[in-house]
Coordinates of N, CA, C and O in Angstrom, one line a residue:
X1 N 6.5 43.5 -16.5 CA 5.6 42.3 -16.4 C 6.5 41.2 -15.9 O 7.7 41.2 -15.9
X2 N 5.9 40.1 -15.4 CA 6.3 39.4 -14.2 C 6.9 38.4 -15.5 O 6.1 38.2 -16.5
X3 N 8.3 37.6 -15.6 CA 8.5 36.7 -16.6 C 7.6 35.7 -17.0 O 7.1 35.5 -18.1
X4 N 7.5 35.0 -15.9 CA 6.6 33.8 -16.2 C 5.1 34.1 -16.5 O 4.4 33.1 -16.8
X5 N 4.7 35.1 -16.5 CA 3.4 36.2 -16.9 C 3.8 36.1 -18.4 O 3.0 35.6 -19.3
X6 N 5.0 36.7 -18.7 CA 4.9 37.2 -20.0 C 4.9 36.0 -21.1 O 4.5 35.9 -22.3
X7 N 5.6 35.0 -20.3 CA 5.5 33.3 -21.3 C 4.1 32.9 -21.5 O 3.7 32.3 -22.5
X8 N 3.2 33.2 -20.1 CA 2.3 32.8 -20.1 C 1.2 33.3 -21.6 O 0.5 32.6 -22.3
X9 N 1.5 35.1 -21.7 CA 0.9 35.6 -22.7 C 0.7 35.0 -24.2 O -0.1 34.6 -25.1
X10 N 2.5 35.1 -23.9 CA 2.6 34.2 -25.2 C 2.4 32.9 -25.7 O 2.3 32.7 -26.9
X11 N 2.4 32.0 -24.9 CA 1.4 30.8 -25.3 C 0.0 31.5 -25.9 O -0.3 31.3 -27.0
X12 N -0.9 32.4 -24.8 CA -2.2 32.7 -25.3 C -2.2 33.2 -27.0 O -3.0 32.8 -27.7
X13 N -1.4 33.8 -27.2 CA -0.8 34.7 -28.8 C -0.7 33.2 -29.5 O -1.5 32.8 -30.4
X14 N 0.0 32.7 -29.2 CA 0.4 31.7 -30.1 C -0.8 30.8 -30.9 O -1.1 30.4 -32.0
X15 N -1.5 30.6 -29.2 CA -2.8 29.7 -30.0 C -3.8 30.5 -30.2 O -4.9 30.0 -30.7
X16 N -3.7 31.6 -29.9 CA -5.0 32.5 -31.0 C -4.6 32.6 -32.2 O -5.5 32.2 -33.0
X17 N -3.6 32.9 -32.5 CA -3.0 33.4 -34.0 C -3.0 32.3 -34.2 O -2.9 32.5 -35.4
X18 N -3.0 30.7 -34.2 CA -3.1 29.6 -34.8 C -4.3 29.1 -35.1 O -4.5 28.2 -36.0
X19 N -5.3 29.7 -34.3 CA -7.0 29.4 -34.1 C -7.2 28.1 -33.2 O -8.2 27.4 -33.2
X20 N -6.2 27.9 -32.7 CA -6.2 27.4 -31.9 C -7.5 26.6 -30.6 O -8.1 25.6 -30.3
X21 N -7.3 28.3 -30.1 CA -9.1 28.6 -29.0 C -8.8 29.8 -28.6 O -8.0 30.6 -29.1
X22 N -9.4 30.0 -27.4 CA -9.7 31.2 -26.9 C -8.2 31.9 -26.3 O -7.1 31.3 -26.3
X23 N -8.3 33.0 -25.9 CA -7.0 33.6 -25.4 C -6.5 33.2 -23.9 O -6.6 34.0 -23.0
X24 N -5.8 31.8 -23.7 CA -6.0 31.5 -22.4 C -4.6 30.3 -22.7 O -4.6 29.2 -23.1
X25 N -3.3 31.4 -22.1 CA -1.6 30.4 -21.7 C -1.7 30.2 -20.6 O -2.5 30.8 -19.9
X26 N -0.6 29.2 -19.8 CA -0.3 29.3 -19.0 C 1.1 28.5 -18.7 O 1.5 27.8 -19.7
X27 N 1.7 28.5 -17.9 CA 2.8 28.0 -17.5 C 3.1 27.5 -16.2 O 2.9 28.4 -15.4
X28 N 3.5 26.4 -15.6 CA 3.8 25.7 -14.5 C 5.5 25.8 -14.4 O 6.3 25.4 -15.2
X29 N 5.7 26.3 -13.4 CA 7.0 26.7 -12.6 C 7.2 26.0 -11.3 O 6.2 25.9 -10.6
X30 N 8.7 25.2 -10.8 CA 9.0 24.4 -10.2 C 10.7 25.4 -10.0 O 11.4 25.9 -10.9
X31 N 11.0 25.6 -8.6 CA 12.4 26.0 -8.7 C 12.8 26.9 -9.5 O 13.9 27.0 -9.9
X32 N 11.8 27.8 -9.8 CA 12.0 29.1 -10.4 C 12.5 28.5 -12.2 O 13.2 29.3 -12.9
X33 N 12.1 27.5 -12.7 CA 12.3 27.2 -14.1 C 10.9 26.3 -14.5 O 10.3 25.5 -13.8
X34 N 10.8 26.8 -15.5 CA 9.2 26.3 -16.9 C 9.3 25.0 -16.6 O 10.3 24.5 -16.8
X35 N 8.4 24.4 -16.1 CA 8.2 22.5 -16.0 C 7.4 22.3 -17.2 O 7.6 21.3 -17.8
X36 N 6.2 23.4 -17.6 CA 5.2 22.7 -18.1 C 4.7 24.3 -18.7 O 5.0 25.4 -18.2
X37 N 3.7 24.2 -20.1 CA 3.3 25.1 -21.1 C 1.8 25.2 -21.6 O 1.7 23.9 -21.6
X38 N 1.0 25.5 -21.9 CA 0.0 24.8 -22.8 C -0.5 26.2 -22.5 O 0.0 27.1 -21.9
X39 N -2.3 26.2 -23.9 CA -2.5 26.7 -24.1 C -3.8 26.4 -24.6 O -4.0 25.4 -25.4
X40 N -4.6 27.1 -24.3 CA -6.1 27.0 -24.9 C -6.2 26.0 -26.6 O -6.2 26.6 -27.7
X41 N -6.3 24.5 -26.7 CA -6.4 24.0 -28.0 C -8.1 23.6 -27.8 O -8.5 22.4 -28.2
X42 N -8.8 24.1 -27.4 CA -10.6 23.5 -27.5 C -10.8 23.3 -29.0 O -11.3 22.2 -29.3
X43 N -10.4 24.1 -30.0 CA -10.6 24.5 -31.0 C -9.9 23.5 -31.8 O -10.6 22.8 -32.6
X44 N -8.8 23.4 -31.8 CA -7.9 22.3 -32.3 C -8.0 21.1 -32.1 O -7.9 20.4 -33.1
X45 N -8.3 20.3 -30.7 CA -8.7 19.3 -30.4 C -10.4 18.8 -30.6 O -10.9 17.6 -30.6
X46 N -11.0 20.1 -30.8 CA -12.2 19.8 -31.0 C -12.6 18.7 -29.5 O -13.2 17.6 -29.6
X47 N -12.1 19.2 -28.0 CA -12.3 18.7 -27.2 C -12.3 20.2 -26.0 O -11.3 20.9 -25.7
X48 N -13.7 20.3 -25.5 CA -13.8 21.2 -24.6 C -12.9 21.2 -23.0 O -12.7 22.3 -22.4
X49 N -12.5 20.0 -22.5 CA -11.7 20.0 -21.8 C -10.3 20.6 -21.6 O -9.8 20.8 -20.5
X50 N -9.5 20.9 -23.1 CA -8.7 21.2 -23.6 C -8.5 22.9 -23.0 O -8.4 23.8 -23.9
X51 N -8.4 23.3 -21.6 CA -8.4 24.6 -21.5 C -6.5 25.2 -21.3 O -5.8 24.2 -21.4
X52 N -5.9 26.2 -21.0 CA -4.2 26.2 -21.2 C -4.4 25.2 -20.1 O -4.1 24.1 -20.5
X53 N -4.8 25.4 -18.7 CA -4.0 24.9 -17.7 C -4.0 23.9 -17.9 O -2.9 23.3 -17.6
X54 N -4.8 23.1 -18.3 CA -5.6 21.5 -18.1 C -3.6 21.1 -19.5 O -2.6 20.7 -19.0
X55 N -3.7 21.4 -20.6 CA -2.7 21.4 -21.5 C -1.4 21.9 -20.3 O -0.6 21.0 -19.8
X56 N -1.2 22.8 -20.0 CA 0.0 23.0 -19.0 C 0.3 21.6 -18.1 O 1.4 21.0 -18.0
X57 N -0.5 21.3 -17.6 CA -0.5 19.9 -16.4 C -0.2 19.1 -17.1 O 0.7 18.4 -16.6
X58 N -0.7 18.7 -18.6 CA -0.4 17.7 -19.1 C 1.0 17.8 -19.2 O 1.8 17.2 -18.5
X59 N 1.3 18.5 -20.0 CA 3.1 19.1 -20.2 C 3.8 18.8 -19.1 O 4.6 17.8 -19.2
X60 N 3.8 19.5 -17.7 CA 3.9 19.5 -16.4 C 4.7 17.8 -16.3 O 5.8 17.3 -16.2
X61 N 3.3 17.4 -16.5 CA 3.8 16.0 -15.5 C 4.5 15.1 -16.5 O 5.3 14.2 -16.3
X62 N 3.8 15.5 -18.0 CA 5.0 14.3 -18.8 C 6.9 14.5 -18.6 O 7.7 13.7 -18.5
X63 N 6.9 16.0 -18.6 CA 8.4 16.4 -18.1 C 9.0 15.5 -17.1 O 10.0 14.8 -17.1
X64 N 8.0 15.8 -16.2 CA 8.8 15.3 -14.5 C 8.1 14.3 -14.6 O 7.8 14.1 -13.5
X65 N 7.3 13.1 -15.4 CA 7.3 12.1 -15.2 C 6.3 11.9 -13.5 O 6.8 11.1 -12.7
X66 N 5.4 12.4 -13.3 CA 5.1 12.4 -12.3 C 3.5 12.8 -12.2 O 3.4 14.0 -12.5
X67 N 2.2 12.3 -11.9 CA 1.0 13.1 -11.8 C 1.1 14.2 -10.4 O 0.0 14.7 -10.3
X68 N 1.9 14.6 -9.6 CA 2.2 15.1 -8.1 C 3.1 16.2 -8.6 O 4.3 16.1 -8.7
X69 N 2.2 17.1 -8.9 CA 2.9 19.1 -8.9 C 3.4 19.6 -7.9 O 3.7 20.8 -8.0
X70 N 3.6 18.9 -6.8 CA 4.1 19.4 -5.2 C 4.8 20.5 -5.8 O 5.3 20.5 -7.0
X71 N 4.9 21.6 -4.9 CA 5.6 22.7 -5.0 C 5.9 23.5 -5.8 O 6.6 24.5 -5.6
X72 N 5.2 23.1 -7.2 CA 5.1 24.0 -8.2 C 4.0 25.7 -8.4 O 3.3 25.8 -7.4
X73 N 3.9 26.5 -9.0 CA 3.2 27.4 -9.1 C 2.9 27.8 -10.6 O 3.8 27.6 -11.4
X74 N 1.6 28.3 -11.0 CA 0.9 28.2 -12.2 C 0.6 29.5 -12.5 O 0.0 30.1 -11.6
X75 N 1.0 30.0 -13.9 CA 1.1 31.3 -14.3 C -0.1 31.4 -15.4 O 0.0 31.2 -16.6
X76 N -1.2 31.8 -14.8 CA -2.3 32.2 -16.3 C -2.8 32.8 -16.9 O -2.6 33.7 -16.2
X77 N -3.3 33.2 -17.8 CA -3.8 34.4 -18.2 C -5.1 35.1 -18.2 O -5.6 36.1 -18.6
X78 N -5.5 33.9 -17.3 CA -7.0 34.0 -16.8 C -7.4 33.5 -15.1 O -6.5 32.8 -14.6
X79 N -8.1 33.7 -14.7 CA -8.9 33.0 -13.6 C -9.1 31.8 -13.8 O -9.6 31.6 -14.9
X80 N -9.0 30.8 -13.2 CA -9.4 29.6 -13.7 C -10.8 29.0 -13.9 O -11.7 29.6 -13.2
X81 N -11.1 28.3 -14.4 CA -12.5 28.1 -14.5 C -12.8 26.7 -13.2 O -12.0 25.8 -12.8
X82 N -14.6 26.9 -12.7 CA -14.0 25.4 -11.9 C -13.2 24.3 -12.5 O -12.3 24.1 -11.7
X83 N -13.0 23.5 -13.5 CA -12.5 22.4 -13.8 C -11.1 22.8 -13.8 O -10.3 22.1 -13.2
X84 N -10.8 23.9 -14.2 CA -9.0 23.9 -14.2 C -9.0 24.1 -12.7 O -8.0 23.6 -12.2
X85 N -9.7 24.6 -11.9 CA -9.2 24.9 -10.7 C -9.3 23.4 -10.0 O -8.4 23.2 -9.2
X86 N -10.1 22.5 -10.1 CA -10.3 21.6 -9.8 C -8.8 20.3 -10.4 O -8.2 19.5 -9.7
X87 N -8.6 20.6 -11.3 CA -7.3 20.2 -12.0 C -6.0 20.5 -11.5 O -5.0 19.8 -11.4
X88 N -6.0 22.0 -11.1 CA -5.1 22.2 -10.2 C -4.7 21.6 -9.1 O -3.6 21.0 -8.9
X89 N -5.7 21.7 -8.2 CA -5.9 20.9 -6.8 C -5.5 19.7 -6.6 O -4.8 19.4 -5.6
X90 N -5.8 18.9 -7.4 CA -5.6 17.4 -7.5 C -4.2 16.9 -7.8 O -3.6 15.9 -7.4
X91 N -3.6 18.2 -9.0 CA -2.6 17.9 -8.9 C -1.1 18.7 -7.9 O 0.1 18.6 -8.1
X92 N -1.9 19.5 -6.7 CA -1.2 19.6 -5.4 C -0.1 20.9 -5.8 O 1.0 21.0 -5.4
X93 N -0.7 21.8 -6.7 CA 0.0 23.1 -7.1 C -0.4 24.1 -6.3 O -1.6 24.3 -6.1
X94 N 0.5 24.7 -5.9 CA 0.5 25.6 -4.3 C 0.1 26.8 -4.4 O -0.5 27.2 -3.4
X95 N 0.2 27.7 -5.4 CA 0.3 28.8 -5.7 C -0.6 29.4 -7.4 O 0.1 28.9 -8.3
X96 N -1.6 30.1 -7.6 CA -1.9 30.4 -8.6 C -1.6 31.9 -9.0 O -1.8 32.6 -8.0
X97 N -1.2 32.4 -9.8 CA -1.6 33.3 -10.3 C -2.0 34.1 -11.7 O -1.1 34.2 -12.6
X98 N -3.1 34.5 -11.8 CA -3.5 34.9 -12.9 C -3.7 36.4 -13.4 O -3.3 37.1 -12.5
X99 N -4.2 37.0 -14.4 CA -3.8 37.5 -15.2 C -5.4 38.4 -14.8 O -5.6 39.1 -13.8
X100 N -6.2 38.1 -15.8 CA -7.7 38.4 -16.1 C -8.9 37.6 -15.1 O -8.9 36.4 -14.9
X101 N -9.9 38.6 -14.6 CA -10.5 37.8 -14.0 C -12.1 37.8 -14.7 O -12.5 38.4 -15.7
X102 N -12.9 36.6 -13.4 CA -14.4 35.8 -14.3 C -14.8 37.3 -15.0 O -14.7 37.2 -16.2
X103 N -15.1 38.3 -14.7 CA -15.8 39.4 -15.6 C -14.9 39.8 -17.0 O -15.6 39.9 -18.1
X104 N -13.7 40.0 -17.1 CA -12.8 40.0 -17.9 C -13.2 38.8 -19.1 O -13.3 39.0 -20.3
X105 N -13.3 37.6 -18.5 CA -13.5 36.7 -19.7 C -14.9 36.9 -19.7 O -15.2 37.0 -20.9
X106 N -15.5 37.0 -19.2 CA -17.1 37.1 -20.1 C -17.1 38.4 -21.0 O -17.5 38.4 -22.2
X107 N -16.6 39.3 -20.2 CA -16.7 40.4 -21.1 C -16.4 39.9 -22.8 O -17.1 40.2 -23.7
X108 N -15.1 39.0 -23.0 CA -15.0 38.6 -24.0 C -15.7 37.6 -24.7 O -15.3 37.2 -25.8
X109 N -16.6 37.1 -24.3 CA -17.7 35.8 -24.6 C -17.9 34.9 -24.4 O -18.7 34.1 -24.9
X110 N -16.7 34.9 -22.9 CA -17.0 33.7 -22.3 C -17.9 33.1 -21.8 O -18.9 33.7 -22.1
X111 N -18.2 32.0 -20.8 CA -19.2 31.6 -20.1 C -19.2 31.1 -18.9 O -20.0 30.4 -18.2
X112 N -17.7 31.8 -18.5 CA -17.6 31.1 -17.1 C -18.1 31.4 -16.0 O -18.5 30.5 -15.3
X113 N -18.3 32.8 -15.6 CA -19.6 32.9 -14.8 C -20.6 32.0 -14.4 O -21.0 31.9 -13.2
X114 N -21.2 31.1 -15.6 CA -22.4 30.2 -15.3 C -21.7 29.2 -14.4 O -22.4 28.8 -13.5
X115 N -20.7 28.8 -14.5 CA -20.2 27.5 -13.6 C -19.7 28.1 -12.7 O -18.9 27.3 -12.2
X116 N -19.8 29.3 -12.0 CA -19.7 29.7 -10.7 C -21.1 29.9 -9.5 O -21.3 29.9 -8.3
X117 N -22.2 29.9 -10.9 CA -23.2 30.7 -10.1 C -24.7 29.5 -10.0 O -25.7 29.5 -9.2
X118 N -24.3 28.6 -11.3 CA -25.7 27.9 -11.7 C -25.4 26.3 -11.0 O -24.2 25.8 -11.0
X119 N -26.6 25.4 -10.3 CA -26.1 24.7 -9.6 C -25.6 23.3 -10.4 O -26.1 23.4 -11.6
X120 N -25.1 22.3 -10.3 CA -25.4 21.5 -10.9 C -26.7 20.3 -11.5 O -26.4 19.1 -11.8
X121 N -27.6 20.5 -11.5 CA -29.3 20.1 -12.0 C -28.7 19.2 -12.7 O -29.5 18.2 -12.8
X122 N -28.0 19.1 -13.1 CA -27.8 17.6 -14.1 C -27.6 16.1 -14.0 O -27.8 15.2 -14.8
X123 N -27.1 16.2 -12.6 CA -26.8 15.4 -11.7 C -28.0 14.3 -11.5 O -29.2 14.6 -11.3
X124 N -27.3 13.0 -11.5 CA -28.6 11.9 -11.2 C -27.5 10.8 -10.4 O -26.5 10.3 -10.9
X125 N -27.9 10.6 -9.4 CA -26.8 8.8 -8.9 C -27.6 7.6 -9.6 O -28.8 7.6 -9.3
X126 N -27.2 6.7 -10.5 CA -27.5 5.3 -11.2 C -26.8 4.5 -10.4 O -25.8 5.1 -9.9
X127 N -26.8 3.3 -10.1 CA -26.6 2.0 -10.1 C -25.5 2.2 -9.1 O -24.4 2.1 -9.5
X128 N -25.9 2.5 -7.6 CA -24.6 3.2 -6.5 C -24.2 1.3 -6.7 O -23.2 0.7 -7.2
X129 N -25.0 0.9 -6.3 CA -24.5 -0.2 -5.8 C -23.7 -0.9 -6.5 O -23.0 -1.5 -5.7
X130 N -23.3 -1.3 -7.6 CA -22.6 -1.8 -8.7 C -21.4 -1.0 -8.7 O -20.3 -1.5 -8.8
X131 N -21.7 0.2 -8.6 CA -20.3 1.0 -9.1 C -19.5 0.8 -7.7 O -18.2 0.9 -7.7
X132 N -20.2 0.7 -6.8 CA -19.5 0.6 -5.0 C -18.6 -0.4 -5.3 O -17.4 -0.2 -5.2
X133 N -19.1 -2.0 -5.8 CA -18.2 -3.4 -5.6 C -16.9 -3.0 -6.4 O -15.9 -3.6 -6.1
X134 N -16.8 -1.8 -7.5 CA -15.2 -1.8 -7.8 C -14.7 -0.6 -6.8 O -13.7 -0.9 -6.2
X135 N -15.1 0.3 -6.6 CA -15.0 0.9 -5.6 C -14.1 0.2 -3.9 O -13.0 0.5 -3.3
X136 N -15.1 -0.8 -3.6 CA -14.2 -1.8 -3.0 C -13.2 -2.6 -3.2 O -12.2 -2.8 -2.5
X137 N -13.6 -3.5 -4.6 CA -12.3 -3.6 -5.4 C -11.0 -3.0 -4.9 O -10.1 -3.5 -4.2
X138 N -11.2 -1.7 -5.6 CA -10.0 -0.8 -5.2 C -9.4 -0.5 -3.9 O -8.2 -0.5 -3.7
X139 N -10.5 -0.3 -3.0 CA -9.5 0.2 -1.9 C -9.2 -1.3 -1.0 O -8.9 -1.2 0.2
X140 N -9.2 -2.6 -1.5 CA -8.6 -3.8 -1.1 C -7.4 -4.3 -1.8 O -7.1 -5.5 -1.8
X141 N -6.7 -3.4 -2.6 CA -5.7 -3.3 -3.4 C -4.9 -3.1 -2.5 O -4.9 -1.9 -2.0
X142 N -3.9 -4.2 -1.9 CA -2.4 -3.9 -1.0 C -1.8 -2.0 -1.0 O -1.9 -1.0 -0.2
X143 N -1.0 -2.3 -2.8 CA -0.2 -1.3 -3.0 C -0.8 -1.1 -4.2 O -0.7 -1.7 -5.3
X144 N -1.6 0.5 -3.6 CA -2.3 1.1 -4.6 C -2.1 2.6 -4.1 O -2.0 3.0 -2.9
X145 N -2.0 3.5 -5.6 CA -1.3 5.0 -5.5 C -2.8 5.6 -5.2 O -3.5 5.6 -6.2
X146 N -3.5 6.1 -3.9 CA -4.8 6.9 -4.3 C -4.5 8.1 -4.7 O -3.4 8.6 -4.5
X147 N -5.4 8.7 -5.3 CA -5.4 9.9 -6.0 C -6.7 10.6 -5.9 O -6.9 11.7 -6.5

């Protein structure tokens, strides 16, 4: 088993056996050494955003002091779901690899499938115009970090 696979496991163990949440570690690697750790806490935080990666990134960037993962690579134990993959992205990590994939976690009860396949219908635009003036606000900011 690949090392950083096998740390990845073990985060997942740790926060199941804690009740943590579902069976899902992961680890962020930079120069071939652990930057960053996390692990499925939905259950513990009582916050569904709370998935490993999304906790790994957090870890990730408090370490290196930095929201910019350049050149790092992310070890999981799952497929990511859109939002972690989306989390990923943003934070500019080069390389995924995972463990289990979308059938693998449903088979176990998940529901990630549905955010692959069902459209977003929830969606409504309110009040563009209001939200635009900070919108411009912002991008008339001299020295500002976009993200």
């Amino acid at each position: 088993m690949d090392r950083f696979m096998a740390i990845a496991v073990t985060e997942a163990r740790n926060g199941i056996r804690a009740g943590h949440g579902g069976p899902f570690g992961c680890v962020i690697v930079k120069d071939g050494e652990v930057i960053g750790r996390g692990h499925n806490e939905v259950v513990l935080q009582n916050d569904p955003t709370c998935h490993g990666e999304i906790m790994a990134i957090h870890s990730a960037c408090k370490n290196l002091g930095t929201f910019d993962l350049s050149g790092c690579e992310l070890y999981t134990t799952a497929e990511p779901c859109p939002m972690c993959l989306g989390a990923i992205q943003w934070a500019n990590i080069r390389k995924v690899y995972y463990g289990c994939n979308i059938s693998d976690t449903d088979m176990i009860g998940f529901r990630d499938q549905k955010f692959y396949t069902e459209p977003a219908d929830i969606l409504e635009e309110l009040d563009r115009k209001e939200c635009l003036e900070v919108f411009y606000e912002y991008r008339d900011i001299e020295d500002k970090i976009g993200y």
